[in-house]
CSV table of C-alpha atoms in Angstrom, one decimal:
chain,number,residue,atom,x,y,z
A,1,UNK,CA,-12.7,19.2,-29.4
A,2,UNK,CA,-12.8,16.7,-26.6
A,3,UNK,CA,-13.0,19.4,-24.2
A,4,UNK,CA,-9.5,19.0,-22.2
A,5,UNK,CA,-7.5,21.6,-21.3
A,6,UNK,CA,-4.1,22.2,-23.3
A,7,UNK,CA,-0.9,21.2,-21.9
A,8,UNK,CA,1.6,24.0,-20.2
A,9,UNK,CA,4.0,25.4,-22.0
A,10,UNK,CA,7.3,26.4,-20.7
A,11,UNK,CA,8.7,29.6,-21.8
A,12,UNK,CA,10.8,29.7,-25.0
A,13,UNK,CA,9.5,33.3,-25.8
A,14,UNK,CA,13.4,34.1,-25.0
A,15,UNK,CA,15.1,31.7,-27.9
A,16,UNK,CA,14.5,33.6,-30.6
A,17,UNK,CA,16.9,36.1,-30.7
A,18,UNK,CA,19.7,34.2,-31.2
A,19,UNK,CA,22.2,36.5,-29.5
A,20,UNK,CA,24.4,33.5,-27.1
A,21,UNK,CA,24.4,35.3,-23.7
A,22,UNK,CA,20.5,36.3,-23.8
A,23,UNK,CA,20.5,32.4,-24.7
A,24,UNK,CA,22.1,31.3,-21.9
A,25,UNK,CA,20.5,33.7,-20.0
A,26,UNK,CA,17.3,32.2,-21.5
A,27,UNK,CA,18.3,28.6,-20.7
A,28,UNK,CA,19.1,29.6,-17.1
A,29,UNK,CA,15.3,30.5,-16.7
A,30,UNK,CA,14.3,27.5,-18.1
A,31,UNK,CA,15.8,25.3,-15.9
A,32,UNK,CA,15.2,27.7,-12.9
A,33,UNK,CA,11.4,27.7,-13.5
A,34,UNK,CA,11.7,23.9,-13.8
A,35,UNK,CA,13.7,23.3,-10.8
A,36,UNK,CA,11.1,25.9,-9.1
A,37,UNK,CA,8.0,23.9,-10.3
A,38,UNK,CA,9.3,19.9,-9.6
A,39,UNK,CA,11.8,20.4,-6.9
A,40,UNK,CA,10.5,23.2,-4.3
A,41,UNK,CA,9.5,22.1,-1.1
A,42,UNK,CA,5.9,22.2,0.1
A,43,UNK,CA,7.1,23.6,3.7
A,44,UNK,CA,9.8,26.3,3.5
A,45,UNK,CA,8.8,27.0,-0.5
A,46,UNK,CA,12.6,27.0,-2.0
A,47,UNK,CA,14.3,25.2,-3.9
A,48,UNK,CA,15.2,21.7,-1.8
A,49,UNK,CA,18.1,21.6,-0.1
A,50,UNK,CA,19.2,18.3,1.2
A,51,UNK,CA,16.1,16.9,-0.3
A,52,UNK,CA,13.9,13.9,1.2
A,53,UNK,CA,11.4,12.0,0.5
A,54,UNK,CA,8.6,10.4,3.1
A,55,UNK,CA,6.8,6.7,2.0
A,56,UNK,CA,4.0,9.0,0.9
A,57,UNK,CA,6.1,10.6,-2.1
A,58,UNK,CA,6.0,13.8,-0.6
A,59,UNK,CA,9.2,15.6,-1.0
A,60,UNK,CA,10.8,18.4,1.4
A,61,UNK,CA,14.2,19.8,3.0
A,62,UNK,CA,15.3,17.7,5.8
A,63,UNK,CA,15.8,20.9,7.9
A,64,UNK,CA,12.1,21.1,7.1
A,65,UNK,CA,10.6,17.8,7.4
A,66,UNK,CA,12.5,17.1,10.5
A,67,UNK,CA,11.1,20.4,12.2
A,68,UNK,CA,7.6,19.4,11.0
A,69,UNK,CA,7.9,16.1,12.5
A,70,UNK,CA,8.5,16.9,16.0
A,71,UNK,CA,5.3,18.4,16.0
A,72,UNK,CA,3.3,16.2,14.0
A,73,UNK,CA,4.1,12.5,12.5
A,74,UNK,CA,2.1,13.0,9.3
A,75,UNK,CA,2.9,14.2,5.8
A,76,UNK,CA,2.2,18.2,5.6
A,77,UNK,CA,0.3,17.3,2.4
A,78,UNK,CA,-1.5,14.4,2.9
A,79,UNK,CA,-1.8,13.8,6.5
A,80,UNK,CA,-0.8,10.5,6.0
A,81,UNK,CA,1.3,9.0,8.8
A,82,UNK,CA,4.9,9.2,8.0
A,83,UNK,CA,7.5,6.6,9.8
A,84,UNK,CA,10.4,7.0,7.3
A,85,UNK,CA,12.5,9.9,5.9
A,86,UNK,CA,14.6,8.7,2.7
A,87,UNK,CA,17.4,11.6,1.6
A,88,UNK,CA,17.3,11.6,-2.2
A,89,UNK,CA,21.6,12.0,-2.9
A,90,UNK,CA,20.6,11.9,-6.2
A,91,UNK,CA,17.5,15.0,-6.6
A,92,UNK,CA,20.7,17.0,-4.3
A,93,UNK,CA,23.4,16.2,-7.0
A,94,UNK,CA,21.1,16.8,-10.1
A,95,UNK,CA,20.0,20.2,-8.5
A,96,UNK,CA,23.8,20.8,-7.6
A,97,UNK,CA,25.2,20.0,-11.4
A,98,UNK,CA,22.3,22.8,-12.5
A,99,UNK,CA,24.0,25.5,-10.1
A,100,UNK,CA,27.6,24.6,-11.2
A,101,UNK,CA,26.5,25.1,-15.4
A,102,UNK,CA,23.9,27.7,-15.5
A,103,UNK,CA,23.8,30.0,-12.2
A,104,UNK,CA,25.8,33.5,-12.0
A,105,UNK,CA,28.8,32.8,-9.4
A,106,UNK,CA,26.7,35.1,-6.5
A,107,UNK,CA,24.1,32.8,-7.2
A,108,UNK,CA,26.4,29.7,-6.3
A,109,UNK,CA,28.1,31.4,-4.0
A,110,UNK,CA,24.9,32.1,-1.6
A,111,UNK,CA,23.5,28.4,-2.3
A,112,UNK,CA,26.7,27.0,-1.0
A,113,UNK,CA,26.4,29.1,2.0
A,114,UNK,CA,23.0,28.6,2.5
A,115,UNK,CA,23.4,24.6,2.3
A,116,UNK,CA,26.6,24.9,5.0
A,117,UNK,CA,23.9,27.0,7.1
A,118,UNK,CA,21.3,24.4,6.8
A,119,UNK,CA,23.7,21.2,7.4
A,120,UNK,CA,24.4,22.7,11.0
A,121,UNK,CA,20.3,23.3,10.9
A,122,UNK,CA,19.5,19.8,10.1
A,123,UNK,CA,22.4,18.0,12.9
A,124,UNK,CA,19.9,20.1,15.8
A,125,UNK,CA,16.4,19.3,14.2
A,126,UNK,CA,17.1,15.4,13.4
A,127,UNK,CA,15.2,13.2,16.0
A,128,UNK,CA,17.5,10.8,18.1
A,129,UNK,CA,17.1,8.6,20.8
A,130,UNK,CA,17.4,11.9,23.6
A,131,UNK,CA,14.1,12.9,21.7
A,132,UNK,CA,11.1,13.4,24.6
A,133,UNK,CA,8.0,11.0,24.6
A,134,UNK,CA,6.0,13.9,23.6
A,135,UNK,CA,7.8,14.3,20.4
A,136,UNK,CA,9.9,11.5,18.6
A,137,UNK,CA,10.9,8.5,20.9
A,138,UNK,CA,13.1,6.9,18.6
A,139,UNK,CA,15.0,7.1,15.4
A,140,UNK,CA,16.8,4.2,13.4
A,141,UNK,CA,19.1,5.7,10.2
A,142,UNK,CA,19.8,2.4,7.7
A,143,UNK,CA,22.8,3.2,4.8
A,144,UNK,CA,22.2,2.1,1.6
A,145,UNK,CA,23.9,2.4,-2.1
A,146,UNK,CA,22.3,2.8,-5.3
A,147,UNK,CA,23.2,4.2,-9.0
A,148,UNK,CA,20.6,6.0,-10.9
A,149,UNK,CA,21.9,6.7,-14.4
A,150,UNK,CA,25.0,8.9,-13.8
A,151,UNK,CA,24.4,9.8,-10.7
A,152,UNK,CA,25.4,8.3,-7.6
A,153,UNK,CA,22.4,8.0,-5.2
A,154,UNK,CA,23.6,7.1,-1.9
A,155,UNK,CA,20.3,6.9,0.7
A,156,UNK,CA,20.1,7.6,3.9
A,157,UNK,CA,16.8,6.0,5.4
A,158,UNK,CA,15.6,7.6,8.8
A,159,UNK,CA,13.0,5.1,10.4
A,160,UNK,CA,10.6,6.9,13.2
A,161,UNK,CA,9.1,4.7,15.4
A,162,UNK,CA,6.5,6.0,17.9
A,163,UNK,CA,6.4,3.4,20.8
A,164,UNK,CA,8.3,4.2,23.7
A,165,UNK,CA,9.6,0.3,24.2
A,166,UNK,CA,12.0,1.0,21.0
A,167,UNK,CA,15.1,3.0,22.0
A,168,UNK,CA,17.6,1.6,19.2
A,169,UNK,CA,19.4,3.3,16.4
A,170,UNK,CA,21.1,1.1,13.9
């Protein structure tokens, strides 16, 4: 053997039985433990909610990112400095259209409640222009438009500039 490991398997233990609602029960996991594993955010450890990206590649809630930005203006997981938070529309509506098909109602019931709870969240924790020198000075929040396959992916681009001369948002 070349001595590598094996790749991961995901779990299809639960296939096999062919009975349709332990299927779909089955396929629910699936895509649970994959949204758990590629879209969970490093800070809070859910699923993302209103999910950004910094110029690193690091994802993470806005609610979250924001927070951890007033204290610190460097990635959480690499420490690199981080000027720009990009919202991914498009990671939001993907992880959105996997509720809608495959979670019980509860389930989608409490998500939608919990993303209302963490809109009002995000509107107090975003820097702007009000934000002290010893946090955030000043923020800049460019719109842009982009399609990504069949999802729309409309960005919203939050620029953090650390020098107190800069006071603009565009």
């Amino acid at each position: 053997m070349n001595g590598s490991k094996p790749a991961k398997r995901m779990r299809t233990d639960c296939l096999v039985n062919g009975d349709q609602s332990s299927e779909i029960s089955c396929m629910f996991t699936l895509l649970h433990d994959v949204l758990e594993k590629e879209f969970t955010c490093a800070i809070c450890h859910e699923i993302l909610m209103s999910s950004t990206v910094l110029g690193c590649g690091h994802c993470f809630c806005a609610y979250c990112i924001y927070t951890w930005l007033r204290r610190s203006p460097k990635c959480p997981m690499c420490s690199r400095s981080s000027h720009r938070v990009t919202h991914l529309k498009n990671v939001d509506n993907f992880i959105k259209q996997v509720y809608d098909l495959l979670q019980p109602t509860e389930i989608k019931v409490s998500r939608a409640h919990d993303l209302e709870h963490r809109a009002r969240q995000i509107l107090l924790a975003k820097p702007d222009e009000n934000t002290s020198v010893g946090d955030l000075t000043s923020s800049s929040i460019e719109e842009s438009s982009a399609s990504s396959s069949s999802f729309t992916a409309d960005s919203s681009i939050l620029t953090i500039s650390t020098s107190s001369d800069t006071d603009s948002v565009r």
